[in-house]
mmCIF file of N, CA, C and O in Angstrom:
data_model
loop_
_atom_site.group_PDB
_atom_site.id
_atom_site.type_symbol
_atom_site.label_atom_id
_atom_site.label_comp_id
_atom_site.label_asym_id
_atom_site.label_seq_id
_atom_site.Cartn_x
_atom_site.Cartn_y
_atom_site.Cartn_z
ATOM 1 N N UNK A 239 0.816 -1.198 0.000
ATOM 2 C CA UNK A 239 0.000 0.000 0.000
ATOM 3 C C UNK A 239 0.861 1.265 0.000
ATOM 4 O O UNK A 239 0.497 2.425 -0.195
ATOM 5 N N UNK A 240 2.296 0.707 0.306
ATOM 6 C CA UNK A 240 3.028 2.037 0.457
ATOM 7 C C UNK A 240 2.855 3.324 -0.929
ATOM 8 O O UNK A 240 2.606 4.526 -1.019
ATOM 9 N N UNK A 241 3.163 2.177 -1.831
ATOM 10 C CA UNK A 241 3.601 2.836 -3.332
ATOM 11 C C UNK A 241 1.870 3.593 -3.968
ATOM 12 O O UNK A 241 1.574 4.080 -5.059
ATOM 13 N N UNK A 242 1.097 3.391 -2.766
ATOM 14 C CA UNK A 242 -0.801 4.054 -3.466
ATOM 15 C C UNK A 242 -0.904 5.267 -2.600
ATOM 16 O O UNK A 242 -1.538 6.273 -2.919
ATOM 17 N N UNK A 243 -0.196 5.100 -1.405
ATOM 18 C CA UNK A 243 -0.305 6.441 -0.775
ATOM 19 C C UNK A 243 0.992 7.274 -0.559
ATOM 20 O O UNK A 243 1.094 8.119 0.331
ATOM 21 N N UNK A 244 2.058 6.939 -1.522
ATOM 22 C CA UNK A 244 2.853 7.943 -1.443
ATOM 23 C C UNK A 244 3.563 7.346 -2.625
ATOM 24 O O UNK A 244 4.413 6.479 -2.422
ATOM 25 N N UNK A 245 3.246 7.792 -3.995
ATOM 26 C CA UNK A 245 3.557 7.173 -5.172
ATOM 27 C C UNK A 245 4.565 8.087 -5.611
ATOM 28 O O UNK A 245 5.245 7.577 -6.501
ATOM 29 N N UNK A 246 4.906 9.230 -5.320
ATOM 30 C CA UNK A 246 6.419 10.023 -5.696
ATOM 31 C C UNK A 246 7.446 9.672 -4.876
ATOM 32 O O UNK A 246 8.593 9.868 -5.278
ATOM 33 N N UNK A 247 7.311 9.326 -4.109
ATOM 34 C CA UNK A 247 8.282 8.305 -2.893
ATOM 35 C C UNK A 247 8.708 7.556 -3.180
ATOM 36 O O UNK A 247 9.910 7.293 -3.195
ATOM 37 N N UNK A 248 7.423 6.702 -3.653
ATOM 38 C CA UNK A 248 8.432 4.965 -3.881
ATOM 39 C C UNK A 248 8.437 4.931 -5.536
ATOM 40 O O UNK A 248 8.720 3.921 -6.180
ATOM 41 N N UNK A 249 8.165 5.891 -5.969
ATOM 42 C CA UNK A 249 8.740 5.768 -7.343
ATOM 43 C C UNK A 249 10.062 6.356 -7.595
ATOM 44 O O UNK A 249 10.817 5.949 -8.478
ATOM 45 N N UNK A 250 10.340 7.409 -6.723
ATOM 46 C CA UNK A 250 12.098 7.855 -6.708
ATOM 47 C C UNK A 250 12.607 6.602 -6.121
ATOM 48 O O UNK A 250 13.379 5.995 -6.862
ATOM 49 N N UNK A 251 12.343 6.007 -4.857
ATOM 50 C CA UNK A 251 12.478 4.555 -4.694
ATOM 51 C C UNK A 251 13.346 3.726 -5.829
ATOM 52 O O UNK A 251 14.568 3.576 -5.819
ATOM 53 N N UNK A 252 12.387 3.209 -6.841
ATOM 54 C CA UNK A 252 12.278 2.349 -7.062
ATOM 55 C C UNK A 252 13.300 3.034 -8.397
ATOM 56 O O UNK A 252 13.785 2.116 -9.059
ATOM 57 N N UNK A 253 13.635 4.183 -8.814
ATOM 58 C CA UNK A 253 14.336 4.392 -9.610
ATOM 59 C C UNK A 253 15.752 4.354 -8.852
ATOM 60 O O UNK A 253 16.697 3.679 -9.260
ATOM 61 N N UNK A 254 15.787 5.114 -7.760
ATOM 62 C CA UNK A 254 17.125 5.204 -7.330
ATOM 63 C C UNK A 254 17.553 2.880 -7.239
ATOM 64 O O UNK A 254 18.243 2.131 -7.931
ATOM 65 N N UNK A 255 16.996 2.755 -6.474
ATOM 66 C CA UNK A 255 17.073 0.577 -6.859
ATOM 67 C C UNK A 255 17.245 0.237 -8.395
ATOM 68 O O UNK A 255 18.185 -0.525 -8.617
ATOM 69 N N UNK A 256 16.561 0.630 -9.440
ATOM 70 C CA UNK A 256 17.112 0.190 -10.745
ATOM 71 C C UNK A 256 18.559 0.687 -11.280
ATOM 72 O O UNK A 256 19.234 0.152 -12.159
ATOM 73 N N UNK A 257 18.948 2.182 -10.311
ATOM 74 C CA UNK A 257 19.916 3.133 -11.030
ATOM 75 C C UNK A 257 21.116 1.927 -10.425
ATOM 76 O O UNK A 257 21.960 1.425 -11.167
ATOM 77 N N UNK A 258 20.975 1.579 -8.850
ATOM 78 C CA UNK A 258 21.452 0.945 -8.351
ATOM 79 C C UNK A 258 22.224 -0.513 -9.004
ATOM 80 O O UNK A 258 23.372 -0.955 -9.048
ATOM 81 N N UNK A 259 20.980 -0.908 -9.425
ATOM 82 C CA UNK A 259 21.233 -2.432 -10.133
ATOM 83 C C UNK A 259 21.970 -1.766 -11.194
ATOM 84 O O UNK A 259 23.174 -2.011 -11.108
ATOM 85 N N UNK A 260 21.723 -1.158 -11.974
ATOM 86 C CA UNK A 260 22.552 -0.724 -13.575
ATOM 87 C C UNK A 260 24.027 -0.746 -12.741
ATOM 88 O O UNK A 260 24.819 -1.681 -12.854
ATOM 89 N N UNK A 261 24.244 0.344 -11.956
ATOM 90 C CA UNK A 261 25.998 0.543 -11.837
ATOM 91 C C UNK A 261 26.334 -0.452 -11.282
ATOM 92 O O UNK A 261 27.535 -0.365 -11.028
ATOM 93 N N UNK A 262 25.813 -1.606 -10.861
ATOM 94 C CA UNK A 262 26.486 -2.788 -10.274
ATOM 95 C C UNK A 262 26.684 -3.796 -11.165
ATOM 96 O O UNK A 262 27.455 -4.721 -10.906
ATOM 97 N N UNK A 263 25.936 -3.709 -12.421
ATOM 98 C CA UNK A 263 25.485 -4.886 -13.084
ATOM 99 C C UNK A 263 24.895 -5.982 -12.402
ATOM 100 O O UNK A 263 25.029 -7.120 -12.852
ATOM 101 N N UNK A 264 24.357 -5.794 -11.527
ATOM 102 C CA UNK A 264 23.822 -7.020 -10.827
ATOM 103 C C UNK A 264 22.532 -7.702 -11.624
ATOM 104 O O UNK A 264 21.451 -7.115 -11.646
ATOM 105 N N UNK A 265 22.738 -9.072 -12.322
ATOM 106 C CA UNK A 265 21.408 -9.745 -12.691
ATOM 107 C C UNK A 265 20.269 -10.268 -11.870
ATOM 108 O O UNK A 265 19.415 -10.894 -12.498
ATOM 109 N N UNK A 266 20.116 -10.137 -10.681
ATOM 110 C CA UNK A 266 18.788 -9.974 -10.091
ATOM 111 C C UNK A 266 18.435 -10.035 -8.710
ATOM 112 O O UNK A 266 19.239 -10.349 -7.833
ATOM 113 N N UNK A 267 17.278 -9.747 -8.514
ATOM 114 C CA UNK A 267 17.250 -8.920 -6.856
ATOM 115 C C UNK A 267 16.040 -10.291 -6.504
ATOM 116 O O UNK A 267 15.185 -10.740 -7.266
ATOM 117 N N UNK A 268 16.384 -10.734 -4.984
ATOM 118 C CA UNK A 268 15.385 -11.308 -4.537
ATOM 119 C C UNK A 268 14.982 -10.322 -3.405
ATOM 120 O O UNK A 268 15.745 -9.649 -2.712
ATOM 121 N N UNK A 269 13.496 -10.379 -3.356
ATOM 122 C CA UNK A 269 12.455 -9.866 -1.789
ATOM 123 C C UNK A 269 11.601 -11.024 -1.715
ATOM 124 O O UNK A 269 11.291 -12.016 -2.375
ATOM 125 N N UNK A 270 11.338 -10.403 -0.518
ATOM 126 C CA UNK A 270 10.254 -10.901 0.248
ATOM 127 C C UNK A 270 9.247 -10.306 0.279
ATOM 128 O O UNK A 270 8.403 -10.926 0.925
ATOM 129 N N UNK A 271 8.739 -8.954 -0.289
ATOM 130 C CA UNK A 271 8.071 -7.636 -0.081
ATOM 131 C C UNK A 271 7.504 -8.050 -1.529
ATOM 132 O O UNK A 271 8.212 -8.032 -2.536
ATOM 133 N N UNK A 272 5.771 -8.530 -1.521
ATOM 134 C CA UNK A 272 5.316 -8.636 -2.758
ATOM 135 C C UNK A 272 5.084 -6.957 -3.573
ATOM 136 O O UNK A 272 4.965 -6.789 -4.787
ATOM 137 N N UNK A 273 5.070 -5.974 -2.613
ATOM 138 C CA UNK A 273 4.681 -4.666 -3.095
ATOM 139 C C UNK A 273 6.143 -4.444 -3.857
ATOM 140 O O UNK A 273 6.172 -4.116 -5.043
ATOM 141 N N UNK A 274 7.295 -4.640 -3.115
ATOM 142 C CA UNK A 274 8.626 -4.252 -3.909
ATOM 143 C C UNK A 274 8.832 -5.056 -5.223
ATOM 144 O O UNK A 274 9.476 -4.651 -6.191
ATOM 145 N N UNK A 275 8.405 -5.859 -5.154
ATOM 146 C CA UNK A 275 8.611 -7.271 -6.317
ATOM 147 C C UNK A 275 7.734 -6.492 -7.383
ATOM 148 O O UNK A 275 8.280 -6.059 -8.398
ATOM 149 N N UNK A 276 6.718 -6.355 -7.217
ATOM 150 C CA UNK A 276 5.594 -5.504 -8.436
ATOM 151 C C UNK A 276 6.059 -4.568 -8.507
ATOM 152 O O UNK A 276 5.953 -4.291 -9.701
ATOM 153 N N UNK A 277 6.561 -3.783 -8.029
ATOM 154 C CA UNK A 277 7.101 -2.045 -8.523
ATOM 155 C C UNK A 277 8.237 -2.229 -8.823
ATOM 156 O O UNK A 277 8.661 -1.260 -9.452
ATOM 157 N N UNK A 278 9.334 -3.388 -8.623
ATOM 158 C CA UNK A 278 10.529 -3.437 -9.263
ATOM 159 C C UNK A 278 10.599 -3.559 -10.770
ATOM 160 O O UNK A 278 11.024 -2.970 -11.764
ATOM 161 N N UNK A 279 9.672 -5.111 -10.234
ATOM 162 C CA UNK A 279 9.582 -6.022 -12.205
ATOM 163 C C UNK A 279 8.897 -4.882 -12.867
ATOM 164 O O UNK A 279 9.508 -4.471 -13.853
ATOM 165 N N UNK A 280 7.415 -4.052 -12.491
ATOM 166 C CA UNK A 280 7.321 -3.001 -13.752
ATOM 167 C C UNK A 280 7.670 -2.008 -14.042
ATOM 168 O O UNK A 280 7.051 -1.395 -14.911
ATOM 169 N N UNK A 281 8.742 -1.483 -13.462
ATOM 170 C CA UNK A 281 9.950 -0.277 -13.363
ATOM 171 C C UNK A 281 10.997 -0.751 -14.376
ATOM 172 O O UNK A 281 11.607 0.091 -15.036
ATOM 173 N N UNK A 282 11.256 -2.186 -14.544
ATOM 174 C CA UNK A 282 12.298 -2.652 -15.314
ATOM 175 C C UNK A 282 11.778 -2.893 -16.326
ATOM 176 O O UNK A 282 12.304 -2.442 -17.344
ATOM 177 N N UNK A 283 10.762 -3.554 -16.419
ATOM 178 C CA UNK A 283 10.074 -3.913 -17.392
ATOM 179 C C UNK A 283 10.052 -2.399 -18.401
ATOM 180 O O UNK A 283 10.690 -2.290 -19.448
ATOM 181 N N UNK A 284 9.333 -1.512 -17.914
ATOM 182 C CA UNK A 284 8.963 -0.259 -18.104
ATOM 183 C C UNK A 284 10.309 0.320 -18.996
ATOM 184 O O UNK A 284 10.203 0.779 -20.134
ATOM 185 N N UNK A 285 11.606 0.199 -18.232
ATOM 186 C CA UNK A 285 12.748 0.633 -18.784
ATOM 187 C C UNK A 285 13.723 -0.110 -19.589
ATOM 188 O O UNK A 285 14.849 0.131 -20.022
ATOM 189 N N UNK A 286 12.740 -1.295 -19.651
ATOM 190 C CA UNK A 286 13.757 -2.616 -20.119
ATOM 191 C C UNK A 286 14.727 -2.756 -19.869
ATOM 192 O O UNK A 286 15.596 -2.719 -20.739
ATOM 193 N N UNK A 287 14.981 -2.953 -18.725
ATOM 194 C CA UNK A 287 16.202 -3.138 -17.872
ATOM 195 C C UNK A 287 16.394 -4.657 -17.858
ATOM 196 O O UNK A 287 15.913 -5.121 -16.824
ATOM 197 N N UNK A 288 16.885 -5.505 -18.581
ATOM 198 C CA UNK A 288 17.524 -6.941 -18.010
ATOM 199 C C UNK A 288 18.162 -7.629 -16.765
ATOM 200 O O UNK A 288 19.263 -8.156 -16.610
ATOM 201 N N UNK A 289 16.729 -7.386 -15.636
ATOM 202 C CA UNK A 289 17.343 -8.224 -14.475
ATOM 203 C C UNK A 289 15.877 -8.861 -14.010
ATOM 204 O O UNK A 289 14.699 -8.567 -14.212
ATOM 205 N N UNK A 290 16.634 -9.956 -13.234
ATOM 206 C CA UNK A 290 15.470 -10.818 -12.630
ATOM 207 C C UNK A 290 15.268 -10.504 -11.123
ATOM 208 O O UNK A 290 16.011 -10.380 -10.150
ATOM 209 N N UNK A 291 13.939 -10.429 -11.361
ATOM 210 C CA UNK A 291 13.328 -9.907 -9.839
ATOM 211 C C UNK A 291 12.763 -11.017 -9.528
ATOM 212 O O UNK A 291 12.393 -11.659 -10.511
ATOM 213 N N UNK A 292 12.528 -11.551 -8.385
ATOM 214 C CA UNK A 292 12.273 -12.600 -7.788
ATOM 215 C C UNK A 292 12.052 -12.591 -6.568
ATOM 216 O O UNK A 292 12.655 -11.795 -5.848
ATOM 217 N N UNK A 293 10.926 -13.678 -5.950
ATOM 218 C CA UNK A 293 10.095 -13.517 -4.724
ATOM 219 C C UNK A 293 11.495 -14.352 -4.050
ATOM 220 O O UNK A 293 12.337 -14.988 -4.683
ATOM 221 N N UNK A 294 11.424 -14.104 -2.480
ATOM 222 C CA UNK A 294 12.410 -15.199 -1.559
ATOM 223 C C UNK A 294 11.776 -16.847 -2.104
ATOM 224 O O UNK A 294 12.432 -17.779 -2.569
ATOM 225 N N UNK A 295 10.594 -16.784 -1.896
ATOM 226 C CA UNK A 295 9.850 -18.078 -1.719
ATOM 227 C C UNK A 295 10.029 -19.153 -3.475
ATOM 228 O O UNK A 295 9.767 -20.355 -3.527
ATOM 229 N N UNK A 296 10.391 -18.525 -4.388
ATOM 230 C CA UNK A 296 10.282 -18.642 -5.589
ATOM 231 C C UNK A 296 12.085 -19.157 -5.763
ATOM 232 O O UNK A 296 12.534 -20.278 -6.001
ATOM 233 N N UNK A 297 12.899 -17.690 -5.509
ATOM 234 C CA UNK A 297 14.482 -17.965 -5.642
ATOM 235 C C UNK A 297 14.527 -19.657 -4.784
ATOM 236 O O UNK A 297 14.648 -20.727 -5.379
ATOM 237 N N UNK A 298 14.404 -19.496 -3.410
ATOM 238 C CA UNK A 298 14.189 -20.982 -2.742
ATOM 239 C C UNK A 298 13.942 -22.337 -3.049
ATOM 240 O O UNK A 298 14.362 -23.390 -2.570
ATOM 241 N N UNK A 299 13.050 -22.021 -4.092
ATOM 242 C CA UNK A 299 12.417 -23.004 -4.557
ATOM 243 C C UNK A 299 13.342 -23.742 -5.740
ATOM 244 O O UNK A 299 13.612 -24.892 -6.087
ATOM 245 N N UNK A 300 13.647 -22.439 -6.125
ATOM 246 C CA UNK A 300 14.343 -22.774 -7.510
ATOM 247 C C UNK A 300 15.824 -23.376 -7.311
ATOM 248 O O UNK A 300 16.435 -24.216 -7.972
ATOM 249 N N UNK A 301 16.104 -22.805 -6.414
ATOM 250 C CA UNK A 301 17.633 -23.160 -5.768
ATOM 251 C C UNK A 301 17.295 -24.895 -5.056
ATOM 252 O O UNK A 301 17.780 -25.673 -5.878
ATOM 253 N N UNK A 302 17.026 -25.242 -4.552
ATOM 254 C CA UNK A 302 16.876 -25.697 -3.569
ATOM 255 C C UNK A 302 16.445 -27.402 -4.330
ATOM 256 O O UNK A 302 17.034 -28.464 -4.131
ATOM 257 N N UNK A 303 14.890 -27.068 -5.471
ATOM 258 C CA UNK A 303 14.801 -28.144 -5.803
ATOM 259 C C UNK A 303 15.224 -28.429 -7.585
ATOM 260 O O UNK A 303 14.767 -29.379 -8.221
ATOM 261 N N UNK A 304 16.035 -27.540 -8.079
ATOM 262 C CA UNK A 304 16.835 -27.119 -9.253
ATOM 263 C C UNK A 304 16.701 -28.753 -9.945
ATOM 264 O O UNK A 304 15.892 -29.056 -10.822
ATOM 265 N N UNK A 305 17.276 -29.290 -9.581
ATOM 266 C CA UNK A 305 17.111 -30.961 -10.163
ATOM 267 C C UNK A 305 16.232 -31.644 -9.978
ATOM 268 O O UNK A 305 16.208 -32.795 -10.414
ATOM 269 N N UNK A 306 15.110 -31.026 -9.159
ATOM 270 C CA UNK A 306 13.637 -31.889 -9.342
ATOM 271 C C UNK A 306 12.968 -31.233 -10.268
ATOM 272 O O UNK A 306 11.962 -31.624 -10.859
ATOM 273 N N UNK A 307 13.668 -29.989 -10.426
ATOM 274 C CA UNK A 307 12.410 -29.023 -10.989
ATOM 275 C C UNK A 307 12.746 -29.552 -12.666
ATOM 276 O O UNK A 307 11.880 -29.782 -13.510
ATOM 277 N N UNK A 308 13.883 -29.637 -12.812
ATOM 278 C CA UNK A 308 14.413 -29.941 -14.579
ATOM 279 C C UNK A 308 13.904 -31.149 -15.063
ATOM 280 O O UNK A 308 13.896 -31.385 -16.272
ATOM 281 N N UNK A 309 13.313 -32.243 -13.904
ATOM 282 C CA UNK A 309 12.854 -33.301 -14.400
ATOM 283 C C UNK A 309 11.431 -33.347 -14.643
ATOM 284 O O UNK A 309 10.831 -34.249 -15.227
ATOM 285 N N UNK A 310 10.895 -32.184 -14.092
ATOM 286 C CA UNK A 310 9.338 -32.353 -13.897
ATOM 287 C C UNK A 310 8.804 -31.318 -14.719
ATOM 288 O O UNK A 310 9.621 -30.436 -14.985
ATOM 289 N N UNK A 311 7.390 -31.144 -15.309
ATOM 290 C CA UNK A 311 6.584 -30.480 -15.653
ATOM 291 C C UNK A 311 6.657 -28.775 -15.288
ATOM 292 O O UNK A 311 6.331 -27.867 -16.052
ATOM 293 N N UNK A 312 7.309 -28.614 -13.561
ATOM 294 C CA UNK A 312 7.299 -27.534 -13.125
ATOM 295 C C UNK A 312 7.656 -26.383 -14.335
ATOM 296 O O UNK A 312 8.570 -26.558 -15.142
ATOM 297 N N UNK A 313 6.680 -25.044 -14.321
ATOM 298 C CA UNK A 313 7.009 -24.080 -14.780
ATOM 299 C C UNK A 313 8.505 -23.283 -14.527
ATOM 300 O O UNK A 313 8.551 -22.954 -13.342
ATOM 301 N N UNK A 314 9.037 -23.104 -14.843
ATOM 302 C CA UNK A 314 10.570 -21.704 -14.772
ATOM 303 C C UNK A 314 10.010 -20.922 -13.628
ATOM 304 O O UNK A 314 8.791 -20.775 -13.544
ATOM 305 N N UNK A 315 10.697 -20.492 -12.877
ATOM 306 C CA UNK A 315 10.617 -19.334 -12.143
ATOM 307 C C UNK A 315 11.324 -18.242 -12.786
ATOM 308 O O UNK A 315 11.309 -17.222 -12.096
ATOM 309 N N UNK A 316 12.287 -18.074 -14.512
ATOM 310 C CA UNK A 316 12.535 -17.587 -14.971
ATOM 311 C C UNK A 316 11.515 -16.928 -15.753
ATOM 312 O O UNK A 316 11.022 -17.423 -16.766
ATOM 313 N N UNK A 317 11.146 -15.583 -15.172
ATOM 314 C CA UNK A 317 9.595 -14.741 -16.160
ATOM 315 C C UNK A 317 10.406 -14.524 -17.470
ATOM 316 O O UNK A 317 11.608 -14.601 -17.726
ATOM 317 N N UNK A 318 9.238 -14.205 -18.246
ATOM 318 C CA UNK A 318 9.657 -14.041 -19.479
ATOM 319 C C UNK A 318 9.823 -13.172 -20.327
ATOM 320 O O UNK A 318 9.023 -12.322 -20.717
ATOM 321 N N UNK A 319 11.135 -13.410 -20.714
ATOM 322 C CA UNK A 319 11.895 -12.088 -21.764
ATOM 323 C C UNK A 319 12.869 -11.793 -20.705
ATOM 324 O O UNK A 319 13.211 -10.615 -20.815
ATOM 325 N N UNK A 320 13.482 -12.403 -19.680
ATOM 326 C CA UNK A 320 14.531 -11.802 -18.647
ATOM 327 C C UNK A 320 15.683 -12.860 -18.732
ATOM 328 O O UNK A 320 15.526 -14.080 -18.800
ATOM 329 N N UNK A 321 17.037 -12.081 -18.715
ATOM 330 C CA UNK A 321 17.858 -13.667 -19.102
ATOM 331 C C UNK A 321 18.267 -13.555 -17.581
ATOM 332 O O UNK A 321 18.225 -12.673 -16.723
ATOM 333 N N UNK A 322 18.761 -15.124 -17.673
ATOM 334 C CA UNK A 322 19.368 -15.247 -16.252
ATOM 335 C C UNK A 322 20.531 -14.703 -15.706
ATOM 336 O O UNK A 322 20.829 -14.933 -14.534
#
């Protein structure tokens, strides 16, 4: 709710975090914060910025069961159009 009641805030936010990721080159940010996760991915998206944003619960998953997941049906936690 942060980013509905103070949307010039967390939109300097969320630019100063993408400006962030650019000078680091860092390929992708995990939270835990579903509000940060949605204002990240469509900030990047928005700027087409090439990094992967990702929930804790999702990165975890992916890490964790990586060789169950390649054998099975499971969907990517890689969204799409973002390289790894």
């Amino acid at each position: 709710t942060f980013s509905l009641k103070h949307p010039a805030i967390s939109g300097a936010m969320v630019m100063d975090k993408l400006a962030a990721l650019r000078a680091t080159s860092c390929q992708g940010v995990v939270t835990a914060d579903c509000g940060c996760l949605l204002n990240l991915r469509h900030a990047a998206e928005y700027q087409q910025q090439p990094v992967r944003i990702e929930h804790m619960a999702s990165f975890l998953w992916r890490r964790t069961n990586a060789a169950d997941a390649a054998q099975t049906d499971l969907p990517s936690a890689q969204p799409a159009g973002e390289p790894v």
